Amino acid sequence: MLCSNSVAIQNDREFGIPQSTEEKVSELIQRMNLDEKIGQMSQLQAGCGHIPDHLADDIRHGRVGSVLNEVNVDVVNELQRISIEETRLGIPLLIGRDVIHGFKTVFPIPLGLAASWDPQLIKQTCRISAQEAASCGVNWTFAPMIDISRDPRWGRVAESLGEDPYLCATLGAAMVDGFQGDKLSEKGAIAACAKHFAAYGAAEAGKDYNTVNVPENELRNVYLRPFKKLADSGVASFMTAFCDLNGVPATGNSWLLDDVLRKEWDYRGLLVSDWDSVIELSVHGFTHNDKESACEAVNAGVDMEMASRSYKHHLQQLVDEGRVDLPQIDRMVARILTLKFDLGLFDNPYTSAADYPALVNVDHLEVAQQSAAKSCVLLKNDNQVLPLNADQMSSIAVIGPLADDDYEQLGTWVFDGDPHHSVTCKAAIERLVGDKLDVRYCKGLQTTRSESCEQFSEALELAAQCDATVVVVGEESFMSGEAHSRASIDLPGQQVALIDALAKEGKPLIVVVMAGRPLTIENILDKADSILYAWHPGTMGGPAIADLLFGFQAPSGKLPVTFPRAVGQIPIYYAHKNTGRPVSDVNCLSMADIPERPEQTSLGMASFHLDVNYRPLFPFGYGLSYTCFEYSGIRMARQQVALGGQVEIVADIKNTGHCAGEEVVQLYIRDLVGSVTRPVKELKGFQRVLLQPGEQKTITFTLHTDELAFYGRDMQLNTEPGSFQAWVGGDSDARLMIDFDIYDDE
Ligand code: NOJ
């Protein structure tokens, strides 16, 4: 179905000479009045299943460029029809939706996906999400969130790709590839959005929406890196952050949005505000009222206002007063129209679900299972309790508030996920080994937050009767995500008490944790024989976990975030600076080491806490398999590398265990001396390798010296010649190291 107005735009050309998008956009802009331009800059909330009269009216009058949160395909088509057939210029709508980790088929939360360290697989999950969403008329997702997150109290750590700029940039780019496909106009491609620009994850105390203070150098070297990478790789849009950044809220921050994003990076895509973040500029105390907020946001470069209506109400007057200039508005509208042309909306504005693969089909579920399996991280496996051997057992107890909860395993941001499709751990274990084992289930606790222990006796009885216990604990999905930060990140409720009690039964105890963040789980470490960290694993979490528990697949996930022992260690991340007094095993003290009335000088003068081991509970990059990998033979053909040349680091890895396994081989670098201090280690590469028992492989990492560049004291991006160290290993504690130098031969 092609509408009359858009045909008019297409056919407006004489002689049939094809126009470039730029020409089409500029021609259209010439035909628009200011009202219509301002209309394009507004994004409104849809009615969720129906079209409220005021929305239809606004669209008809050309006052809307985009709507968000409508996924009923008939309603979306009707919205498009009104916008095309009942407006003067027939411009189609952008239809936005938070498609964060799946649509109807739900994949692991982004932090879980990041634990797979598998860009190809992550790209596939986004491809599927895009197709499912597109089949309902969505053409724009507000993902990926690429905020560096070093504070697990922050609820949105769940939605992030973790603490590291390199990992986050690499996986974020894979997500964009998945959403956007080769070409935005392809069927099933949707526009992606890099958010939240910028440093939203550095909120003080991990409280959502809170103040952020990050010095420019740190901002450039850490927080902006993934955004730069996505800007360079063609992400269609950016979203501003809610937070105050160094005293200027991000949505009105012209240094960030104009000087850096537009001028320095030459980013040409669309920049949308976050929900109401334009009018919140006055709540921050940055402006007096909505009119001033609109003025600041537009002049900083926010092309489209989400939800609030300050552009609609005030832009005309701001233009009349000469405080916003028309060419600026035209540039902003041009970016919005360009995206609409790129998406092919002028040619194909309507959606027919029949043109797409079915929602939640078997192929989608297969990828959901694979991604859930690859995202699980095995944190502990004493005496090789896992994998369980169903042939050598007769019964298994499946216990815990999350063992059979089809909704909670989906995690945060699942507007469209349908729990009826979920397969829980209990159901999956029954399916997988129910013909061999007696699978006995009880909850033990009503919810993860329950304080009542009245179901404990039933749980203990079950555990006593069975050969092994799998207890599925963690956080319910609402405990992470937007506005859901926590001050304590312990296992909530009486879950630790449940684990304690089960441990006393003396049967092999396997703890599966489903959570939206790293939890402080040192208090269960000694109690559990094995701990499998499953994040919120999505629709197919159960089958993925069952496969891992019974050895149909070996775990291969690696932590994308450091696990603290205590909240007091936060922020804790592997790529920290050395300080002038670095801590080590020989200069740290624990409370127990300190004599009564100690001499001041007898205390360790290093950077640590007296009351907690200075090491994290589990380091970034960590994760076990059912087999063991041995690293050796780190070498370089040349340890002196000229600036502009290639650094090549080679190492051998061997599977020394008895089963096949996949390992994520990681490369870390340290730049020993810089014009600004450098982190003690920085991830610079990783490769997933599959090794059969006894098999050895040689792994090569090749870096251009530009990949060692950082922003120095002058805020310029340069690789500084000097001495470096490189490590290759299975986590950020890697010990296998080689030195090299970069020299400038100019
Ligand atoms: C607010 C969130 O911060 C943002 O990430 C999301 O995309 C918008 N709401 C739209 O739902």
Short mmCIF file of N, CA, C and O in Angstrom, two decimals, residues 24-138:
data_model
loop_
_atom_site.label_atom_id
_atom_site.label_comp_id
_atom_site.label_asym_id
_atom_site.label_seq_id
_atom_site.Cartn_x
_atom_site.Cartn_y
_atom_site.Cartn_z
N LYS A 24 16.36 14.91 -1.59
CA LYS A 24 14.96 14.70 -1.21
C LYS A 24 14.66 15.43 0.08
O LYS A 24 13.62 16.08 0.22
N VAL A 25 15.60 15.32 1.01
CA VAL A 25 15.40 15.96 2.32
C VAL A 25 15.33 17.46 2.15
O VAL A 25 14.44 18.13 2.66
N SER A 26 16.25 18.00 1.38
CA SER A 26 16.28 19.46 1.30
C SER A 26 15.06 19.98 0.54
O SER A 26 14.49 21.02 0.88
N GLU A 27 14.62 19.23 -0.43
CA GLU A 27 13.40 19.63 -1.15
C GLU A 27 12.19 19.62 -0.22
O GLU A 27 11.36 20.54 -0.22
N LEU A 28 12.12 18.59 0.60
CA LEU A 28 10.99 18.47 1.52
C LEU A 28 11.02 19.61 2.54
O LEU A 28 9.99 20.22 2.85
N ILE A 29 12.21 19.90 3.02
CA ILE A 29 12.32 20.97 4.03
C ILE A 29 11.87 22.32 3.44
O ILE A 29 11.21 23.11 4.11
N GLN A 30 12.18 22.50 2.19
CA GLN A 30 11.75 23.76 1.56
C GLN A 30 10.24 23.89 1.53
O GLN A 30 9.70 25.00 1.51
N ARG A 31 9.57 22.76 1.51
CA ARG A 31 8.10 22.80 1.45
C ARG A 31 7.45 22.87 2.83
O ARG A 31 6.24 22.95 2.94
N MET A 32 8.24 22.77 3.87
CA MET A 32 7.67 22.71 5.23
C MET A 32 7.59 24.10 5.85
O MET A 32 8.50 24.92 5.66
N ASN A 33 6.52 24.32 6.61
CA ASN A 33 6.50 25.55 7.40
C ASN A 33 7.11 25.27 8.77
O ASN A 33 7.38 24.11 9.12
N LEU A 34 7.32 26.30 9.56
CA LEU A 34 8.02 26.13 10.83
C LEU A 34 7.26 25.18 11.76
O LEU A 34 7.87 24.36 12.45
N ASP A 35 5.94 25.29 11.75
CA ASP A 35 5.13 24.40 12.58
C ASP A 35 5.40 22.94 12.27
O ASP A 35 5.53 22.10 13.16
N GLU A 36 5.44 22.66 10.97
CA GLU A 36 5.67 21.27 10.55
C GLU A 36 7.08 20.81 10.93
O GLU A 36 7.31 19.65 11.28
N LYS A 37 8.01 21.73 10.85
CA LYS A 37 9.39 21.37 11.23
C LYS A 37 9.44 21.04 12.72
O LYS A 37 10.02 20.03 13.12
N ILE A 38 8.81 21.90 13.51
CA ILE A 38 8.81 21.66 14.96
C ILE A 38 8.08 20.35 15.26
O ILE A 38 8.48 19.59 16.14
N GLY A 39 7.04 20.08 14.48
CA GLY A 39 6.31 18.82 14.64
C GLY A 39 7.23 17.62 14.46
O GLY A 39 7.18 16.65 15.23
N GLN A 40 8.10 17.68 13.45
CA GLN A 40 9.03 16.56 13.23
C GLN A 40 9.94 16.35 14.44
O GLN A 40 10.44 15.26 14.68
N MET A 41 10.14 17.39 15.19
CA MET A 41 11.09 17.32 16.32
C MET A 41 10.43 16.81 17.61
O MET A 41 11.04 16.86 18.66
N SER A 42 9.18 16.36 17.48
CA SER A 42 8.46 15.90 18.68
C SER A 42 8.20 14.40 18.62
O SER A 42 7.70 13.90 17.61
N GLN A 43 8.49 13.76 19.72
CA GLN A 43 8.17 12.33 19.84
C GLN A 43 7.17 12.16 20.98
O GLN A 43 7.42 12.60 22.10
N LEU A 44 6.03 11.54 20.67
CA LEU A 44 4.97 11.42 21.68
C LEU A 44 4.70 9.98 22.06
O LEU A 44 4.84 9.06 21.24
N GLN A 45 4.27 9.83 23.28
CA GLN A 45 3.84 8.53 23.78
C GLN A 45 2.56 8.12 23.05
O GLN A 45 1.65 8.93 22.90
N ALA A 46 2.52 6.86 22.61
CA ALA A 46 1.32 6.38 21.93
C ALA A 46 0.30 5.92 22.97
O ALA A 46 0.56 5.98 24.17
N GLY A 47 -0.82 5.45 22.50
CA GLY A 47 -1.89 5.09 23.43
C GLY A 47 -1.86 3.65 23.88
O GLY A 47 -2.73 3.23 24.61
N CYS A 48 -0.85 2.89 23.42
CA CYS A 48 -0.74 1.48 23.79
C CYS A 48 -2.02 0.71 23.40
O CYS A 48 -2.86 0.42 24.26
N GLY A 49 -2.16 0.44 22.14
CA GLY A 49 -3.28 -0.39 21.69
C GLY A 49 -4.44 0.39 21.09
O GLY A 49 -5.33 -0.18 20.50
N HIS A 50 -4.47 1.70 21.27
CA HIS A 50 -5.50 2.49 20.62
C HIS A 50 -4.90 3.87 20.32
O HIS A 50 -3.79 4.19 20.75
N ILE A 51 -5.64 4.68 19.57
CA ILE A 51 -5.11 6.01 19.24
C ILE A 51 -5.96 7.06 19.92
O ILE A 51 -7.10 7.32 19.51
N PRO A 52 -5.44 7.68 20.97
CA PRO A 52 -6.23 8.73 21.61
C PRO A 52 -6.50 9.87 20.63
O PRO A 52 -5.66 10.15 19.76
N ASP A 53 -7.64 10.52 20.80
CA ASP A 53 -8.02 11.58 19.86
C ASP A 53 -6.98 12.68 19.76
O ASP A 53 -6.67 13.18 18.68
N HIS A 54 -6.43 13.04 20.92
CA HIS A 54 -5.46 14.16 20.89
C HIS A 54 -4.23 13.78 20.07
O HIS A 54 -3.65 14.61 19.36
N LEU A 55 -3.86 12.49 20.10
CA LEU A 55 -2.68 12.06 19.34
C LEU A 55 -2.99 12.10 17.84
O LEU A 55 -2.22 12.63 17.03
N ALA A 56 -4.16 11.55 17.49
CA ALA A 56 -4.56 11.56 16.08
C ALA A 56 -4.59 13.00 15.57
O ALA A 56 -4.11 13.31 14.46
N ASP A 57 -5.10 13.86 16.41
CA ASP A 57 -5.23 15.26 16.03
C ASP A 57 -3.85 15.92 15.84
O ASP A 57 -3.61 16.63 14.85
N ASP A 58 -2.98 15.64 16.78
CA ASP A 58 -1.62 16.19 16.67
C ASP A 58 -0.93 15.69 15.40
O ASP A 58 -0.24 16.44 14.70
N ILE A 59 -1.10 14.41 15.12
CA ILE A 59 -0.44 13.85 13.93
C ILE A 59 -1.01 14.53 12.68
O ILE A 59 -0.27 15.00 11.81
N ARG A 60 -2.34 14.61 12.63
CA ARG A 60 -3.03 15.22 11.48
C ARG A 60 -2.53 16.65 11.20
O ARG A 60 -2.43 17.07 10.07
N HIS A 61 -2.21 17.36 12.27
CA HIS A 61 -1.75 18.73 12.10
C HIS A 61 -0.25 18.83 11.92
O HIS A 61 0.33 19.92 12.01
N GLY A 62 0.39 17.69 11.69
CA GLY A 62 1.84 17.71 11.42
C GLY A 62 2.65 18.08 12.65
O GLY A 62 3.74 18.64 12.54
N ARG A 63 2.12 17.74 13.83
CA ARG A 63 2.84 18.13 15.05
C ARG A 63 3.62 16.97 15.67
O ARG A 63 4.07 17.06 16.81
N VAL A 64 3.76 15.87 14.94
CA VAL A 64 4.43 14.70 15.50
C VAL A 64 5.38 14.09 14.48
O VAL A 64 4.99 13.82 13.34
N GLY A 65 6.61 13.87 14.89
CA GLY A 65 7.58 13.22 14.01
C GLY A 65 7.75 11.76 14.34
O GLY A 65 8.17 10.96 13.51
N SER A 66 7.41 11.42 15.57
CA SER A 66 7.65 10.05 16.02
C SER A 66 6.72 9.74 17.19
O SER A 66 6.36 10.62 17.96
N VAL A 67 6.33 8.47 17.29
CA VAL A 67 5.65 8.03 18.51
C VAL A 67 6.45 6.88 19.11
O VAL A 67 7.23 6.23 18.41
N LEU A 68 6.28 6.68 20.39
CA LEU A 68 6.93 5.52 21.00
C LEU A 68 5.93 4.71 21.77
O LEU A 68 4.89 5.22 22.21
N ASN A 69 6.26 3.43 21.85
CA ASN A 69 5.50 2.48 22.67
C ASN A 69 4.17 2.03 22.07
O ASN A 69 3.25 1.74 22.82
N GLU A 70 4.11 1.94 20.76
CA GLU A 70 2.94 1.28 20.16
C GLU A 70 3.46 0.05 19.41
O GLU A 70 4.33 0.18 18.54
N VAL A 71 2.95 -1.12 19.74
CA VAL A 71 3.43 -2.34 19.08
C VAL A 71 2.29 -3.17 18.50
O VAL A 71 2.53 -4.29 18.05
N ASN A 72 1.09 -2.63 18.54
CA ASN A 72 0.00 -3.32 17.86
C ASN A 72 0.08 -2.92 16.39
O ASN A 72 -0.09 -1.75 16.04
N VAL A 73 0.34 -3.89 15.54
CA VAL A 73 0.66 -3.56 14.15
C VAL A 73 -0.49 -2.83 13.45
O VAL A 73 -0.26 -1.92 12.63
N ASP A 74 -1.72 -3.17 13.79
CA ASP A 74 -2.84 -2.47 13.14
C ASP A 74 -2.89 -1.01 13.58
O ASP A 74 -3.16 -0.11 12.78
N VAL A 75 -2.62 -0.81 14.85
CA VAL A 75 -2.63 0.57 15.36
C VAL A 75 -1.45 1.35 14.75
O VAL A 75 -1.60 2.50 14.34
N VAL A 76 -0.30 0.69 14.66
CA VAL A 76 0.85 1.38 14.06
C VAL A 76 0.53 1.75 12.61
O VAL A 76 0.79 2.88 12.17
N ASN A 77 -0.06 0.83 11.87
CA ASN A 77 -0.41 1.14 10.47
C ASN A 77 -1.39 2.30 10.38
O ASN A 77 -1.30 3.14 9.48
N GLU A 78 -2.31 2.35 11.32
CA GLU A 78 -3.28 3.44 11.31
C GLU A 78 -2.58 4.77 11.65
O GLU A 78 -2.87 5.80 11.03
N LEU A 79 -1.66 4.71 12.59
CA LEU A 79 -0.89 5.93 12.91
C LEU A 79 -0.15 6.41 11.65
O LEU A 79 -0.15 7.61 11.32
N GLN A 80 0.47 5.45 10.97
CA GLN A 80 1.20 5.82 9.74
C GLN A 80 0.23 6.37 8.70
O GLN A 80 0.52 7.36 8.02
N ARG A 81 -0.93 5.75 8.60
CA ARG A 81 -1.89 6.22 7.59
C ARG A 81 -2.30 7.67 7.85
O ARG A 81 -2.33 8.49 6.93
N ILE A 82 -2.59 7.95 9.12
CA ILE A 82 -3.00 9.33 9.43
C ILE A 82 -1.87 10.29 9.06
O ILE A 82 -2.07 11.33 8.43
N SER A 83 -0.65 9.89 9.43
CA SER A 83 0.49 10.78 9.19
C SER A 83 0.75 10.99 7.70
O SER A 83 1.22 12.05 7.27
N ILE A 84 0.43 9.98 6.91
CA ILE A 84 0.73 10.06 5.49
C ILE A 84 -0.45 10.63 4.68
O ILE A 84 -0.28 11.48 3.83
N GLU A 85 -1.63 10.14 5.01
CA GLU A 85 -2.77 10.52 4.16
C GLU A 85 -3.51 11.75 4.65
O GLU A 85 -4.22 12.38 3.90
N GLU A 86 -3.38 12.06 5.91
CA GLU A 86 -4.18 13.17 6.42
C GLU A 86 -3.35 14.40 6.77
O GLU A 86 -3.82 15.31 7.44
N THR A 87 -2.10 14.38 6.39
CA THR A 87 -1.30 15.59 6.63
C THR A 87 -0.94 16.22 5.28
O THR A 87 -1.01 15.55 4.25
N ARG A 88 -0.51 17.43 5.36
CA ARG A 88 -0.23 18.19 4.14
C ARG A 88 0.91 17.55 3.32
O ARG A 88 0.85 17.44 2.11
N LEU A 89 1.94 17.07 4.07
CA LEU A 89 3.13 16.60 3.35
C LEU A 89 3.32 15.08 3.35
O LEU A 89 4.20 14.57 2.68
N GLY A 90 2.53 14.39 4.13
CA GLY A 90 2.57 12.93 4.08
C GLY A 90 3.87 12.32 4.56
O GLY A 90 4.40 11.40 3.93
N ILE A 91 4.38 12.83 5.64
CA ILE A 91 5.66 12.30 6.15
C ILE A 91 5.39 11.17 7.14
O ILE A 91 4.63 11.36 8.09
N PRO A 92 5.99 10.00 6.92
CA PRO A 92 5.73 8.87 7.82
C PRO A 92 6.37 9.08 9.20
O PRO A 92 7.19 9.97 9.39
N LEU A 93 5.98 8.23 10.13
CA LEU A 93 6.44 8.37 11.53
C LEU A 93 7.57 7.41 11.85
O LEU A 93 7.59 6.27 11.36
N LEU A 94 8.44 7.85 12.72
CA LEU A 94 9.36 6.91 13.37
C LEU A 94 8.58 6.28 14.52
O LEU A 94 7.92 7.00 15.28
N ILE A 95 8.66 4.96 14.64
CA ILE A 95 7.95 4.27 15.72
C ILE A 95 9.00 3.67 16.65
O ILE A 95 9.69 2.70 16.31
N GLY A 96 9.15 4.28 17.82
CA GLY A 96 10.21 3.87 18.74
C GLY A 96 9.73 2.91 19.81
O GLY A 96 8.55 2.92 20.21
N ARG A 97 10.66 2.07 20.27
CA ARG A 97 10.33 1.11 21.33
C ARG A 97 11.64 0.67 22.00
O ARG A 97 12.67 0.55 21.32
N ASP A 98 11.57 0.40 23.28
CA ASP A 98 12.75 -0.14 23.95
C ASP A 98 12.85 -1.64 23.70
O ASP A 98 12.27 -2.45 24.44
N VAL A 99 13.54 -1.99 22.63
CA VAL A 99 13.79 -3.40 22.34
C VAL A 99 15.20 -3.66 22.87
O VAL A 99 16.19 -3.47 22.18
N ILE A 100 15.27 -4.08 24.11
CA ILE A 100 16.55 -4.02 24.83
C ILE A 100 17.30 -5.34 24.79
O ILE A 100 18.49 -5.39 24.49
N HIS A 101 16.63 -6.43 25.11
CA HIS A 101 17.26 -7.75 24.98
C HIS A 101 16.24 -8.76 24.49
O HIS A 101 16.00 -9.80 25.11
N GLY A 102 15.67 -8.39 23.36
CA GLY A 102 14.66 -9.24 22.76
C GLY A 102 13.35 -8.49 22.65
O GLY A 102 13.20 -7.37 23.17
N PHE A 103 12.43 -9.12 21.94
CA PHE A 103 11.10 -8.53 21.78
C PHE A 103 10.14 -9.54 22.40
O PHE A 103 10.02 -9.59 23.61
N LYS A 104 9.53 -10.39 21.61
CA LYS A 104 8.71 -11.46 22.21
C LYS A 104 9.62 -12.58 22.71
O LYS A 104 9.41 -13.16 23.76
N THR A 105 10.61 -12.91 21.91
CA THR A 105 11.63 -13.85 22.39
C THR A 105 12.60 -13.04 23.22
O THR A 105 13.17 -12.06 22.74
N VAL A 106 12.79 -13.43 24.47
CA VAL A 106 13.65 -12.64 25.35
C VAL A 106 14.99 -13.35 25.54
O VAL A 106 15.04 -14.53 25.92
N PHE A 107 16.04 -12.62 25.25
CA PHE A 107 17.41 -13.12 25.42
C PHE A 107 17.89 -12.71 26.82
O PHE A 107 17.21 -11.95 27.52
N PRO A 108 19.08 -13.17 27.23
CA PRO A 108 19.58 -12.72 28.53
C PRO A 108 19.65 -11.19 28.59
O PRO A 108 19.78 -10.53 27.55
N ILE A 109 19.60 -10.65 29.80
CA ILE A 109 19.78 -9.20 29.93
C ILE A 109 21.11 -8.81 29.29
O ILE A 109 22.03 -9.64 29.20
N PRO A 110 21.26 -7.55 28.85
CA PRO A 110 22.50 -7.17 28.17
C PRO A 110 23.77 -7.51 28.97
O PRO A 110 24.76 -7.96 28.38
N LEU A 111 23.73 -7.36 30.30
CA LEU A 111 24.92 -7.71 31.07
C LEU A 111 25.23 -9.20 30.94
O LEU A 111 26.40 -9.60 30.90
N GLY A 112 24.18 -10.00 30.84
CA GLY A 112 24.36 -11.43 30.61
C GLY A 112 24.91 -11.70 29.22
O GLY A 112 25.86 -12.46 29.04
N LEU A 113 24.32 -11.02 28.23
CA LEU A 113 24.83 -11.20 26.86
C LEU A 113 26.31 -10.83 26.80
O LEU A 113 27.11 -11.49 26.13
N ALA A 114 26.66 -9.76 27.54
CA ALA A 114 28.06 -9.33 27.53
C ALA A 114 28.96 -10.42 28.10
O ALA A 114 30.13 -10.57 27.68
N ALA A 115 28.43 -11.22 29.04
CA ALA A 115 29.23 -12.29 29.64
C ALA A 115 29.54 -13.40 28.63
O ALA A 115 30.40 -14.24 28.86
N SER A 116 28.85 -13.39 27.49
CA SER A 116 29.18 -14.38 26.45
C SER A 116 30.45 -14.00 25.71
O SER A 116 31.08 -14.82 25.08
N TRP A 117 30.83 -12.76 25.77
CA TRP A 117 31.98 -12.25 25.01
C TRP A 117 31.92 -12.79 23.57
O TRP A 117 32.94 -13.18 22.99
N ASP A 118 30.73 -12.77 23.00
CA ASP A 118 30.56 -13.39 21.68
C ASP A 118 29.82 -12.42 20.76
O ASP A 118 28.58 -12.46 20.64
N PRO A 119 30.56 -11.54 20.07
CA PRO A 119 29.90 -10.52 19.24
C PRO A 119 28.98 -11.10 18.18
O PRO A 119 27.91 -10.55 17.93
N GLN A 120 29.35 -12.22 17.58
CA GLN A 120 28.52 -12.80 16.52
C GLN A 120 27.16 -13.24 17.06
O GLN A 120 26.12 -13.00 16.47
N LEU A 121 27.22 -13.88 18.20
CA LEU A 121 25.99 -14.38 18.81
C LEU A 121 25.11 -13.21 19.25
O LEU A 121 23.88 -13.22 19.06
N ILE A 122 25.75 -12.19 19.81
CA ILE A 122 24.98 -11.02 20.27
C ILE A 122 24.33 -10.32 19.07
O ILE A 122 23.18 -9.90 19.12
N LYS A 123 25.08 -10.25 17.99
CA LYS A 123 24.52 -9.66 16.77
C LYS A 123 23.27 -10.43 16.32
O LYS A 123 22.26 -9.84 15.95
N GLN A 124 23.38 -11.75 16.40
CA GLN A 124 22.23 -12.59 16.01
C GLN A 124 21.01 -12.32 16.90
O GLN A 124 19.88 -12.26 16.42
N THR A 125 21.24 -12.14 18.21
CA THR A 125 20.10 -11.87 19.10
C THR A 125 19.43 -10.55 18.71
O THR A 125 18.20 -10.43 18.76
N CYS A 126 20.24 -9.60 18.30
CA CYS A 126 19.67 -8.29 17.93
C CYS A 126 18.97 -8.35 16.58
O CYS A 126 17.98 -7.65 16.35
N ARG A 127 19.50 -9.19 15.71
CA ARG A 127 18.84 -9.38 14.40
C ARG A 127 17.42 -9.91 14.61
O ARG A 127 16.45 -9.45 14.02
N ILE A 128 17.34 -10.91 15.47
CA ILE A 128 16.03 -11.53 15.74
C ILE A 128 15.11 -10.52 16.43
O ILE A 128 13.93 -10.39 16.07
N SER A 129 15.67 -9.79 17.40
CA SER A 129 14.85 -8.79 18.11
C SER A 129 14.32 -7.77 17.11
O SER A 129 13.15 -7.35 17.18
N ALA A 130 15.18 -7.35 16.19
CA ALA A 130 14.79 -6.35 15.20
C ALA A 130 13.67 -6.89 14.31
O ALA A 130 12.67 -6.21 14.06
N GLN A 131 13.82 -8.12 13.86
CA GLN A 131 12.79 -8.71 12.98
C GLN A 131 11.46 -8.83 13.69
O GLN A 131 10.41 -8.51 13.14
N GLU A 132 11.53 -9.30 14.94
CA GLU A 132 10.26 -9.46 15.68
C GLU A 132 9.60 -8.09 15.90
O GLU A 132 8.40 -7.95 15.74
N ALA A 133 10.42 -7.11 16.27
CA ALA A 133 9.85 -5.78 16.52
C ALA A 133 9.34 -5.16 15.23
O ALA A 133 8.25 -4.57 15.19
N ALA A 134 10.11 -5.33 14.15
CA ALA A 134 9.70 -4.75 12.86
C ALA A 134 8.38 -5.35 12.39
O ALA A 134 7.57 -4.68 11.75
N SER A 135 8.16 -6.61 12.73
CA SER A 135 6.91 -7.25 12.28
C SER A 135 5.70 -6.61 12.96
O SER A 135 4.57 -6.82 12.55
N CYS A 136 5.94 -5.84 14.01
CA CYS A 136 4.83 -5.13 14.67
C CYS A 136 4.86 -3.65 14.33
O CYS A 136 4.15 -2.85 14.96
N GLY A 137 5.70 -3.26 13.40
CA GLY A 137 5.70 -1.87 12.94
C GLY A 137 6.74 -0.98 13.59
O GLY A 137 6.86 0.20 13.26
N VAL A 138 7.53 -1.54 14.51
CA VAL A 138 8.58 -0.74 15.17
C VAL A 138 9.72 -0.52 14.17
O VAL A 138 10.13 -1.46 13.47
#
